Coordinates of C-alpha atoms in Angstrom, one line a residue:
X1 CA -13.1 7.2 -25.4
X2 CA -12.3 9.0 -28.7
X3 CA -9.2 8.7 -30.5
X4 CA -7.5 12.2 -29.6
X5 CA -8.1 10.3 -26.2
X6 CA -6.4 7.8 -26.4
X7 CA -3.4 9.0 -28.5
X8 CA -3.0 12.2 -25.7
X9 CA -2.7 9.2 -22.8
X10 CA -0.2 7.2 -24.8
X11 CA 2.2 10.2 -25.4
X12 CA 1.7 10.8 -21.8
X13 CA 2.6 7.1 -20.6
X14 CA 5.1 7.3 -23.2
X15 CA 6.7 10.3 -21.3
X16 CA 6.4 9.2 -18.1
X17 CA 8.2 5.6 -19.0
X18 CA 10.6 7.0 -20.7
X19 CA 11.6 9.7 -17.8
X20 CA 11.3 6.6 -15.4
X21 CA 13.6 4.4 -17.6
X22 CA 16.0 7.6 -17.5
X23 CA 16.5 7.7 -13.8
X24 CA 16.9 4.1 -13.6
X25 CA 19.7 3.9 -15.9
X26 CA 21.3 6.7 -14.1
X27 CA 21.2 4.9 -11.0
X28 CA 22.1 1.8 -12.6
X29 CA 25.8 3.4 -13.2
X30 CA 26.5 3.5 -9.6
X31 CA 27.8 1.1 -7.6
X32 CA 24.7 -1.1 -7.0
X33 CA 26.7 -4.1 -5.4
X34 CA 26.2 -3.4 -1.6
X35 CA 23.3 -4.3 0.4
X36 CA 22.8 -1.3 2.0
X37 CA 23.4 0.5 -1.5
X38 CA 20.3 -1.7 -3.1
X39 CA 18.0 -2.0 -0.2
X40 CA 18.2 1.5 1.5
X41 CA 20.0 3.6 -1.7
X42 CA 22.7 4.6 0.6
X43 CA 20.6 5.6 3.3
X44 CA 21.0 9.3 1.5
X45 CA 17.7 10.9 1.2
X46 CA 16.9 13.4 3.0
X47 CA 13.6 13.7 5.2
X48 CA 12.0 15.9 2.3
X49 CA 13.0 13.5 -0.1
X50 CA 11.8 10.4 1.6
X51 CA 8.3 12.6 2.8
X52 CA 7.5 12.5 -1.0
X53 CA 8.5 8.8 -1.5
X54 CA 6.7 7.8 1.3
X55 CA 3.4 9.4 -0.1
X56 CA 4.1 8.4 -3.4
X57 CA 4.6 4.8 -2.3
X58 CA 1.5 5.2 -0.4
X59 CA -1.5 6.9 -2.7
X60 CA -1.7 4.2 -4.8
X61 CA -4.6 4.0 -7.7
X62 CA -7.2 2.8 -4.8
X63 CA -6.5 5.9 -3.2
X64 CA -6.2 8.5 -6.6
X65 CA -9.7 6.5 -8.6
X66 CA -10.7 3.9 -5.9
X67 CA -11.8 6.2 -2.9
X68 CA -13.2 9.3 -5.3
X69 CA -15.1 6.6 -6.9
X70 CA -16.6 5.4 -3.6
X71 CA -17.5 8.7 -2.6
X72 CA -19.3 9.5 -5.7
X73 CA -21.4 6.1 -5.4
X74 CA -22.1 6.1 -1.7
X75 CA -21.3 9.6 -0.3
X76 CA -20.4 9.7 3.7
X77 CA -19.0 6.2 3.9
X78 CA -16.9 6.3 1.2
X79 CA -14.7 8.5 3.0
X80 CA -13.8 5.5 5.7
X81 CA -11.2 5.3 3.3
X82 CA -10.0 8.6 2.9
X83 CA -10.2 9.3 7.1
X84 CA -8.6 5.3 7.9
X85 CA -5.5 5.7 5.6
X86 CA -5.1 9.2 7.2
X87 CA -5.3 8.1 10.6
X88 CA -3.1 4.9 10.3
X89 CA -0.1 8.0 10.4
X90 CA -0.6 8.9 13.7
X91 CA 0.3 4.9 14.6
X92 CA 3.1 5.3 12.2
X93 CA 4.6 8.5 13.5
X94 CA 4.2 7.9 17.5
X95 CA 5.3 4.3 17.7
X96 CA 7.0 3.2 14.6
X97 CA 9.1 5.5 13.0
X98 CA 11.7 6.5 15.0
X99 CA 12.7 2.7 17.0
X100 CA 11.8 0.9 13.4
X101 CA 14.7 3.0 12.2
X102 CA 16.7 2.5 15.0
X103 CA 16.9 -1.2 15.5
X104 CA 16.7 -2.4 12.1
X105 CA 18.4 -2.4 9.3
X106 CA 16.6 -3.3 5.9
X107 CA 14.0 -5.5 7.1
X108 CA 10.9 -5.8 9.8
X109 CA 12.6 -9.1 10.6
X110 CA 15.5 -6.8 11.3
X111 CA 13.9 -5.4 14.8
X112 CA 12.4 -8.5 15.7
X113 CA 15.4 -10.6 15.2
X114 CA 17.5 -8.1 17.3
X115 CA 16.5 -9.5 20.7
X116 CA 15.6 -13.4 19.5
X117 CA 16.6 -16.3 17.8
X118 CA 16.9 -15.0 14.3
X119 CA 16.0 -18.6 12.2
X120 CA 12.4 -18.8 13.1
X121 CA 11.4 -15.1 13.5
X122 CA 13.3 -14.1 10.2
X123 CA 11.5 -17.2 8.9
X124 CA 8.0 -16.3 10.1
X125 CA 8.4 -12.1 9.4
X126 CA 9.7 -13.0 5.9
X127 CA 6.9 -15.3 4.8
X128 CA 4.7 -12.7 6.5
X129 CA 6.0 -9.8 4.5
X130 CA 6.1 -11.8 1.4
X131 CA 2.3 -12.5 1.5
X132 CA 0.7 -9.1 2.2
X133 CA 3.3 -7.8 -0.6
X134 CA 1.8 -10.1 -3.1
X135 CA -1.3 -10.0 -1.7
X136 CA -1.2 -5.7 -2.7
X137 CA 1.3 -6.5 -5.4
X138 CA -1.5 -8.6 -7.4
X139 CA -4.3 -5.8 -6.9
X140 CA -2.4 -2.9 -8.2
X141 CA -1.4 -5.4 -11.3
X142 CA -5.1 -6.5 -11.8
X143 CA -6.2 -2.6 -11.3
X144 CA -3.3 -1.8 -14.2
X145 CA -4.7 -4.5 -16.4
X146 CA -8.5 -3.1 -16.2
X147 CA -8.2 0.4 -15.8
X148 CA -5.4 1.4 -17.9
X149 CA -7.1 -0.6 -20.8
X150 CA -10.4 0.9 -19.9
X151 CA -8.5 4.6 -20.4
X152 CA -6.7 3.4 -23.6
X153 CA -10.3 2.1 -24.8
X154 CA -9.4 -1.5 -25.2
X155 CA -11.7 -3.7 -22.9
X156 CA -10.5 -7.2 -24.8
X157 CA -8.6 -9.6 -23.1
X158 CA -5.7 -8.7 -25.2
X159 CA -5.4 -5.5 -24.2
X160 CA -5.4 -6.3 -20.4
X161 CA -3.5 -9.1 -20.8
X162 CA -0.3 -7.0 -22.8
X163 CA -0.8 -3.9 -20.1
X164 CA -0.2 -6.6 -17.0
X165 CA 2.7 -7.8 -18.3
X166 CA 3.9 -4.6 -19.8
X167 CA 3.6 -3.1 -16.0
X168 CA 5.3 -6.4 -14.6
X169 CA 8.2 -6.4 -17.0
X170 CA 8.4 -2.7 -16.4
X171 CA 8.5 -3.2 -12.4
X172 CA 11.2 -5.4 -12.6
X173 CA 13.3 -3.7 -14.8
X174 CA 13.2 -0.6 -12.1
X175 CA 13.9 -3.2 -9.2
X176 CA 16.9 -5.6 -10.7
X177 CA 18.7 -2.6 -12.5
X178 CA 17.9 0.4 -10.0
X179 CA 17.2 -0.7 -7.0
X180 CA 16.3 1.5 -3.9
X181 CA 17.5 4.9 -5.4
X182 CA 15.9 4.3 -8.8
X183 CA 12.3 3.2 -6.9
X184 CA 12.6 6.4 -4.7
X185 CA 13.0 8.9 -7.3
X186 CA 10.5 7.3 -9.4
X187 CA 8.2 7.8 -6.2
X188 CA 9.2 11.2 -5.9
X189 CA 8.3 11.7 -9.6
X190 CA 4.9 10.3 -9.4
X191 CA 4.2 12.0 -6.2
X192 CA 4.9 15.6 -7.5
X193 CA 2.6 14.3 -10.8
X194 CA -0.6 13.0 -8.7
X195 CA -0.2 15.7 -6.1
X196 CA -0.4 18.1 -9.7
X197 CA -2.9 16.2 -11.1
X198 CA -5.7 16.4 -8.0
X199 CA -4.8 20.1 -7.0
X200 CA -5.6 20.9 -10.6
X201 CA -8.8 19.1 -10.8
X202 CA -9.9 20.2 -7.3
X203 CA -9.5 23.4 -7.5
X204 CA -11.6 23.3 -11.2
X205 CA -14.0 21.3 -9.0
X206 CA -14.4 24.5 -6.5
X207 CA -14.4 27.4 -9.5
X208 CA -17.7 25.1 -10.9
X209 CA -19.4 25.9 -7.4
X210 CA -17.3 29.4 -7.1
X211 CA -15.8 27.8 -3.7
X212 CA -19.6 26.9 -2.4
X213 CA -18.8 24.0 -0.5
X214 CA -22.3 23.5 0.9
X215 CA -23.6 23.7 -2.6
X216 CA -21.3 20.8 -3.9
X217 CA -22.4 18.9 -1.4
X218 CA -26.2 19.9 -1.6
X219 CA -26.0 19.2 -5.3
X220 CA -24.3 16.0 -4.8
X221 CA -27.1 14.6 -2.4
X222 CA -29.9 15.7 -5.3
X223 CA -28.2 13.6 -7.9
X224 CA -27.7 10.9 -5.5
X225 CA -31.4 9.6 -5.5
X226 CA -30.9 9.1 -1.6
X227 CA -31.3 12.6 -0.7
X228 CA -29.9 14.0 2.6
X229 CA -28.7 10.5 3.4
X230 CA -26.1 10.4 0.9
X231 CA -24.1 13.2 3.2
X232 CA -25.1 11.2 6.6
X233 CA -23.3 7.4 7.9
X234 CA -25.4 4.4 7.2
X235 CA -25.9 4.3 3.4
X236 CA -23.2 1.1 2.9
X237 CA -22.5 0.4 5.9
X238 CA -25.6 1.2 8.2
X239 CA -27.6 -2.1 7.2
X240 CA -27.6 -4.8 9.5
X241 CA -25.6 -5.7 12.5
X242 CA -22.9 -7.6 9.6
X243 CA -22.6 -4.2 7.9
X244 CA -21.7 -2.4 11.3
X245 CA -19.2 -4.6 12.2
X246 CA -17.8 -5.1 8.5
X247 CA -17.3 -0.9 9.3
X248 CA -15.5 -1.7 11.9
X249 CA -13.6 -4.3 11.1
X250 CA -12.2 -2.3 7.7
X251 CA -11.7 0.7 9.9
X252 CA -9.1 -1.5 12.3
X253 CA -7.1 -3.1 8.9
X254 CA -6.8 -0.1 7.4
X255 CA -6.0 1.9 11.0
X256 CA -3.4 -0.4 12.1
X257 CA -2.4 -2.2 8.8
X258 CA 0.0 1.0 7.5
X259 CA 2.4 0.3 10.3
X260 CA 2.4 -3.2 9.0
X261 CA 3.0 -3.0 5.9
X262 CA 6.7 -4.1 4.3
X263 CA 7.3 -1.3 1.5
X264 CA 6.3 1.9 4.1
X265 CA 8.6 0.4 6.7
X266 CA 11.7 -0.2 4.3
X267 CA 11.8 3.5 3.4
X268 CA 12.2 4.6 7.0
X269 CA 16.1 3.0 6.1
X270 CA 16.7 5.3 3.3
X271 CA 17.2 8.1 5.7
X272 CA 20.5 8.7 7.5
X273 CA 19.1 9.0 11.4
X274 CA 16.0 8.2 13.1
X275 CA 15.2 12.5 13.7
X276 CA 15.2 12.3 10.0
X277 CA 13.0 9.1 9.6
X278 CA 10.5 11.4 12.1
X279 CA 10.6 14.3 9.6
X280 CA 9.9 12.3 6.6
X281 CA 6.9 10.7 8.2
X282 CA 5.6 14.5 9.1
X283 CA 6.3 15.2 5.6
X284 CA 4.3 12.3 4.5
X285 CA 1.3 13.1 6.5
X286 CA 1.3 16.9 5.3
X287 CA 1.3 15.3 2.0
X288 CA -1.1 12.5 2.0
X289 CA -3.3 14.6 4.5
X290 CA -3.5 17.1 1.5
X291 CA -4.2 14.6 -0.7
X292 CA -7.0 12.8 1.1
X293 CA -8.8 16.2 1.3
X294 CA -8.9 16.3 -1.7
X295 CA -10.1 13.2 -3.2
X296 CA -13.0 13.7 -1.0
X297 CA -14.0 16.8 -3.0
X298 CA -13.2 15.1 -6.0
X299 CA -15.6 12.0 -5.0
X300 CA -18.7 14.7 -4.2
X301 CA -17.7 16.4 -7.2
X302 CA -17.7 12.9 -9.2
X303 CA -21.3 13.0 -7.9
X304 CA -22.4 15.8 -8.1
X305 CA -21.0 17.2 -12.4
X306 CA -21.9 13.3 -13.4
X307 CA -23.9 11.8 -11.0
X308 CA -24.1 8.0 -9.7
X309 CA -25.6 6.5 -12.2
X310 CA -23.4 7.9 -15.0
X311 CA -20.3 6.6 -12.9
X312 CA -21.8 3.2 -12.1
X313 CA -22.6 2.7 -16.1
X314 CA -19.1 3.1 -17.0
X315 CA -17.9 1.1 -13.9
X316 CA -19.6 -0.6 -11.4
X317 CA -17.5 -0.3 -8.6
X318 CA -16.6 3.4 -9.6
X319 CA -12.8 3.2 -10.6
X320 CA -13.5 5.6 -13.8
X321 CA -15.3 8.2 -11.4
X322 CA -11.9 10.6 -11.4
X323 CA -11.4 10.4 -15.3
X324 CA -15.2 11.2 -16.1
X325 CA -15.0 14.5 -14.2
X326 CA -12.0 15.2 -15.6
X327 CA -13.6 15.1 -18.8
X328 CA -16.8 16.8 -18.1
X329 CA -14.1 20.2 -16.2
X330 CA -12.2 19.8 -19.2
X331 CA -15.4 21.0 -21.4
X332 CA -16.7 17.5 -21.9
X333 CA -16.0 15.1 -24.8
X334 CA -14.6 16.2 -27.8
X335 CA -13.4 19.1 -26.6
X336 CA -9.3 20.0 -26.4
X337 CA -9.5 21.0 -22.7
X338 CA -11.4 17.5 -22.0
X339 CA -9.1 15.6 -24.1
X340 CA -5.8 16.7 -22.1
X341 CA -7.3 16.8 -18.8
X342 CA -8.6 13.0 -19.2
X343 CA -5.1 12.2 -20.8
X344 CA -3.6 13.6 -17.8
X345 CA -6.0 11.5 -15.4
X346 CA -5.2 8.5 -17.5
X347 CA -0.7 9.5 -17.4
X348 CA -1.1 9.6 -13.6
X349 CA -2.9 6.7 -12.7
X350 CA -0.7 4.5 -14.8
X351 CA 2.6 6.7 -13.0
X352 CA 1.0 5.3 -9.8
X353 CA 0.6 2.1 -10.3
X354 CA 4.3 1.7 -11.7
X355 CA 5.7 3.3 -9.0
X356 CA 3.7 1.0 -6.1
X357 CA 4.1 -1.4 -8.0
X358 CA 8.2 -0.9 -8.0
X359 CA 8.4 -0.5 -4.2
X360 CA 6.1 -3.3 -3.1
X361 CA 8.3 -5.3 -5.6
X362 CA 11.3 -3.8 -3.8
X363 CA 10.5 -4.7 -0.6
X364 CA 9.4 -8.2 -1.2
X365 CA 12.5 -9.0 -2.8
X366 CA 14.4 -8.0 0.6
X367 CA 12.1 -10.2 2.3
X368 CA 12.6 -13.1 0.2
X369 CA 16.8 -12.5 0.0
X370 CA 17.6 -11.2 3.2
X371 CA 15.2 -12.9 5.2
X372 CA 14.0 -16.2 4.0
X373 CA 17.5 -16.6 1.7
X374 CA 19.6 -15.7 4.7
X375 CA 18.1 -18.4 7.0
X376 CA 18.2 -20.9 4.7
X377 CA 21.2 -21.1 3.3
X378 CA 24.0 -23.1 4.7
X379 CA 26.9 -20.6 6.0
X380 CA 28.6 -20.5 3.1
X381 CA 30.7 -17.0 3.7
X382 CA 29.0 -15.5 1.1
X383 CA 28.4 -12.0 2.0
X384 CA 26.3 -9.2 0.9
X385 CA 26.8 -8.7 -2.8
X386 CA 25.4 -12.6 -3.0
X387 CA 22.5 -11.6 -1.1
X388 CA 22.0 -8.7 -3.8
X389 CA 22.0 -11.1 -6.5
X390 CA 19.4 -13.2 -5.2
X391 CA 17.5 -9.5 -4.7
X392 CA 17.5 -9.2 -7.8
X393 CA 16.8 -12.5 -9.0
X394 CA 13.7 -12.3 -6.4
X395 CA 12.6 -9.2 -8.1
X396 CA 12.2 -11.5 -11.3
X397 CA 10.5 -14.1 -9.9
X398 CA 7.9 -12.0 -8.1
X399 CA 7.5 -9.9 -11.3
X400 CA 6.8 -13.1 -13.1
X401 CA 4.4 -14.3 -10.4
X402 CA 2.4 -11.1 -10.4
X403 CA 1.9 -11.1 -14.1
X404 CA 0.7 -14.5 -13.9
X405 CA -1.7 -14.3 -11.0
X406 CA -2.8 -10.6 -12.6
X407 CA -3.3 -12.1 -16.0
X408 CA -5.2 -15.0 -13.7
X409 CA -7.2 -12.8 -11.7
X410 CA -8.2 -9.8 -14.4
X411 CA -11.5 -10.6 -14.5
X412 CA -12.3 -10.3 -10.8
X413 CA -13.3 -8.1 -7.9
X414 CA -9.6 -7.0 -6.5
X415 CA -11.0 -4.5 -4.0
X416 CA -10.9 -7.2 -1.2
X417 CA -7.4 -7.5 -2.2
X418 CA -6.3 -4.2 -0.9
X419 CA -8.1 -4.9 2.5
X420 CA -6.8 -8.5 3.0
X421 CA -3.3 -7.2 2.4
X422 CA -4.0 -4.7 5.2
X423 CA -5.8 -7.2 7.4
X424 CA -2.8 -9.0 7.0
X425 CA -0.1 -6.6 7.8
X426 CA -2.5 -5.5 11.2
X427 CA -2.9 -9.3 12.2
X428 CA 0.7 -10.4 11.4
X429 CA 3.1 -8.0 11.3
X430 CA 2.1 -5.4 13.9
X431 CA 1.6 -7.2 16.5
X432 CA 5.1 -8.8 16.5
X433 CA 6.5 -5.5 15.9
X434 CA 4.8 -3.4 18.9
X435 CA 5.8 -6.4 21.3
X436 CA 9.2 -6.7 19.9
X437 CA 9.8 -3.0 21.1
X438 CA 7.8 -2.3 24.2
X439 CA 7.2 -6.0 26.1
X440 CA 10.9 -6.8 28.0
X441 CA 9.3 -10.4 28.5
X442 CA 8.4 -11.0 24.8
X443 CA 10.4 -14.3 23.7
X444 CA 10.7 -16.2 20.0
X445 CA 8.2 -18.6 20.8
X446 CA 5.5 -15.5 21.3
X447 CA 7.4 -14.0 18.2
X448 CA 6.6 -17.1 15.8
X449 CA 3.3 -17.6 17.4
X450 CA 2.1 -13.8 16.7
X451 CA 2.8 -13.9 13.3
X452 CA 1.4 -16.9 12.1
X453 CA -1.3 -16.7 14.9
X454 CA -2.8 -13.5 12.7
X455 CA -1.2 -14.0 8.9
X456 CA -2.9 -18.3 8.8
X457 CA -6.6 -16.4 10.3
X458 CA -6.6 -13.3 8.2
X459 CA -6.1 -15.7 4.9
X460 CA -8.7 -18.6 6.5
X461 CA -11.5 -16.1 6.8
X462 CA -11.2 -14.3 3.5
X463 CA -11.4 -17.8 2.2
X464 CA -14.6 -18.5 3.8
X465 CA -16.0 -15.0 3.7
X466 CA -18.8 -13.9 1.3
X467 CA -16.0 -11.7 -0.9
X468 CA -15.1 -15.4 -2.2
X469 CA -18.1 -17.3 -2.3
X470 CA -21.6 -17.3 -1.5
X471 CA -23.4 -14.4 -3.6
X472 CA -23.8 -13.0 -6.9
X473 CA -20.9 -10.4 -6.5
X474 CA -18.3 -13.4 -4.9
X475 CA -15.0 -14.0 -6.4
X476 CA -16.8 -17.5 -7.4
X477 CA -20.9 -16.9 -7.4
X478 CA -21.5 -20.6 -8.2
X479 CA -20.2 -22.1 -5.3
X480 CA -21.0 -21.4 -1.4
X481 CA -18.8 -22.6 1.1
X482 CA -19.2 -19.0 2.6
X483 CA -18.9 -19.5 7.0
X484 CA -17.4 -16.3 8.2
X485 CA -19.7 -13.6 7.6
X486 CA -17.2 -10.6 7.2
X487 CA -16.0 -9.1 3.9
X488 CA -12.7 -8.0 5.9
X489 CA -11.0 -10.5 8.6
X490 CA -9.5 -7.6 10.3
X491 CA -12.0 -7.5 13.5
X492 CA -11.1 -11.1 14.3
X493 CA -7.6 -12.1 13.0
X494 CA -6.4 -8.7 14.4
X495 CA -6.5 -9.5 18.2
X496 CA -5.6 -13.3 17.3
X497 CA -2.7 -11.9 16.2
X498 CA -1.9 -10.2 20.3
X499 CA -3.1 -13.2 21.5
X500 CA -1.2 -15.1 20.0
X501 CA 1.8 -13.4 20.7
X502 CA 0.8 -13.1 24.8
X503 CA 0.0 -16.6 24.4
X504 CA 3.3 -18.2 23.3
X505 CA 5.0 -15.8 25.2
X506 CA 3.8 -17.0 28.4
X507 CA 3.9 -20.8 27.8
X508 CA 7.2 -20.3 26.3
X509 CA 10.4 -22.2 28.6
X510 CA 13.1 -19.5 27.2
X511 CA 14.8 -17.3 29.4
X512 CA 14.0 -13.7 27.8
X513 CA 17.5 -12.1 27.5
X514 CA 17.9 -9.2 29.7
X515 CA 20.7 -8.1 28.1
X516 CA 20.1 -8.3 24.2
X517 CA 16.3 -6.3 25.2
X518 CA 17.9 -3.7 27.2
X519 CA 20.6 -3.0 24.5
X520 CA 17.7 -3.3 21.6
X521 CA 15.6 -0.6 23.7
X522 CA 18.9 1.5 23.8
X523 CA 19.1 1.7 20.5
X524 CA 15.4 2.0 19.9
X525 CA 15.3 4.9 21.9
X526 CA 18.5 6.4 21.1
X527 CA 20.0 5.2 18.3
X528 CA 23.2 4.5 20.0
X529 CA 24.6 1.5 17.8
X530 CA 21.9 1.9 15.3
X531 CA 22.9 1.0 11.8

């Protein structure tokens, strides 16, 4: 990368921090102290609002460089991706949104804990939400580490090493001093700019072809080296019978993981009533539907301007796919239009991975103070502006914890990261959730029992699956205690997870409460007593 490069995608980060740093000291002038003022900002927004914070807590850098890469290096089955985040919407929006917002408050553990005992299933939901939040928390820090270096041209250690732990110390300055409102309108921010970013790029994309989109896909396949194949199923995933269900298995986590996942479901309280929770989830999939749409141009586009193995020499996974056709629209190298277009690729995918960064931090520090904090503590009369406080000094600690673990974990493969952490959320969380609203018999034994019955599998087979040891590309290639054959859990630990929950249900001596699940399904359905 060239100088004028570089210096272009500073004065953009620059920008962009310092616009970021802006809103949160706004926000840090109002009163913070409440709980429902720090974890739900009020509960203010309105639906459009919240639409664009959902999406912009959602397209993460996996989505903006990861899936465009993917596509570029493996054509139809790259967009698995693309076509499984998508989907996971419809789950959201049909049997989530609406009774989530209803029966809880700030929490998942909020609507479990609303018909059961609350000390073990705030217990079990918190530790659950904890772990897929670090779990997604350390892949976006290792991603900001890599890539953002790789844009600014510094591949030493140093360089990855300062940009971790300038995005941690930035992510918990947004948390501890903003809070909820500051996090949501630096997702709006981001949104708007990586919703700019890829309209701008695809629509260059289509002027190159003059709108021939069976000629950008024709031209793709030729500089492929596979030919037609590379616009047919099968190339990654159409090996052997492992590869199939590997395809499968990702397509369930990443299906059923969004509904499962703590920082989506802790904006549905930002909003003032459930019809409004509704709308900002069809905002959100107008949005990210968009958006996916597009990165699959962009990934054939990737393919087709630079070609495979262009994008595999400058990274082998394909991250740097997005910013290399960005360059080559711009003009190519050296040239003014390049230069601004790649700073602009380079400004946005460091704007999303602060602001994922800032709500998955957000939401595990709700977990860890209202949840796990909560249910520990002795009852002390302390109410909610002590609860804050630990918020806040959660947010610390998991910034500090991240930046560690990133700064530990730079050098490796963090794809499997993303996956696990929705493997996780679709073993553990969802199943507790959809029993928790629509089975009247569900008790706190099946509660307990679903949760660690998917979240203790999920982590158990990604230790012993190839993604950590066993071949050249593991997380460690010189040792093999490899057993499980599948890169993703998610076809295994998924139904675990129901069984589990059926199980302890049914061998379970407690009385379900009639009364506490009938008023709970009120609410759910209603939102007559809903917060």
């Amino acid at each position: 990368m060239t100088a004028d490069h570089q210096t272009s995608a500073l004065l953009l980060f620059s920008a962009f921090v310092a616009v970021t740093l802006g809103i949160t000291t706004w926000v840090s002038r109002h009163r913070q102290g409440s709980a429902e003022e720090f974890y739900a900002g009020g509960r203010l927004f309105s639906p459009m609002e919240n639409g664009f914070a959902i999406a912009g807590d959602y397209m993460s850098a996996a989505s903006f460089l990861g899936i465009s890469g993917l596509i570029a290096l493996v054509g139809y089955d790259g967009m698995l991706y693309s076509v499984g985040f998508l989907v996971a919407w419809l789950v959201v929006l049909f049997l989530v949104a609406e009774l989530v917002r209803n029966c809880g408050r700030f929490t998942l553990a909020d609507v479990v804990a609303a018909r059961m005992r609350e000390r073990p299933v705030r217990i079990a939901a918190g530790t659950s939400s904890v772990t897929v939040s670090v779990l997604y928390l350390v892949a976006q820090m290792v991603g900001a580490g890599s890539l953002v270096a790789l844009l600014l041209g510094g591949t030493g250690e140093a360089a990855r090493a300062w940009t971790v732990i300038g995005v941690g110390a930035l992510m918990v300055i947004y948390v501890s001093l903003g809070g909820m409102r500051a996090t949501t309108w630096i997702q709006i921010v981001k949104a708007v700019l990586l919703l700019g970013g890829t309209v701008a790029l695809t629509v260059l994309v289509l002027l190159r072809f003059h709108g021939d989109i069976n000629r950008l896909l024709h031209t793709a396949a030729e500089r492929s080296g596979h030919g037609e194949a590379f616009l047919a199923p099968g190339l990654a995933y159409g090996g052997d019978w492992t590869a199939r269900l590997d395809f499968i298995s990702l397509g369930l986590a990443l299906v059923l993981g969004t509904a499962g996942l703590p920082h989506i479901l802790s904006r549905f309280y930002t909003v003032p009533t459930a019809r409004a929770a509704r709308r900002s989830v069809v905002w959100a999939i107008g949005l990210i539907g968009g958006f996916y749409l597009m990165t699959i141009v962009l990934g054939f586009g990737a393919a087709a301007l630079i070609g495979p193995d262009a994008v595999r020499a400058s990274d082998r996974s394909g991250n740097t796919a997005v910013p290399l056709l960005a360059l080559d629209l711009g003009g190519g190298a050296g040239s003014t239009g390049g230069t601004v277009l790649f700073a602009v690729v380079a400004a946005v995918a460091f704007a999303t991975i602060l602001a994922v960064v800032a709500g998955i931090t957000l939401a595990s520090s709700a977990s860890v103070a209202h949840d796990l904090y909560a249910s520990l503590r002795r009852r002390s009369g302390r109410g909610p502006r002590s609860e804050v406080a630990v918020a806040r000094i959660a947010a610390v600690g998991i910034g500090l914890l991240a930046i560690a673990l990133g700064l530990l974990a730079r050098d490796l493969n963090v794809a499997f990261l993303v996956g696990l952490a929705f493997a996780v959320a679709a073993s553990a969380n969802l199943p507790v959730l959809l029993y928790s609203l629509f089975w009247r018999g569900f008790t706190t034994r099946g509660a307990v029992w679903a949760v660690y019955g998917g979240l203790v599998p999920a982590v158990v087979l990604v230790l012993l699956s190839p993604v950590v040891s066993g071949s050249p590309a593991s997380l460690f290639p010189g040792a093999d205690f490899q057993v499980f054959p599948l890169r993703n859990p998610g076809l295994v630990s998924i139904p675990l997870g129901f069984a589990a929950g059926w199980l302890g249900t049914v061998t379970s001596t407690e009385v379900p409460d009639e009364a506490r699940h009938a008023e709970a399904e009120v609410r759910s359905l209603t939102g007559a007593g809903a917060v």
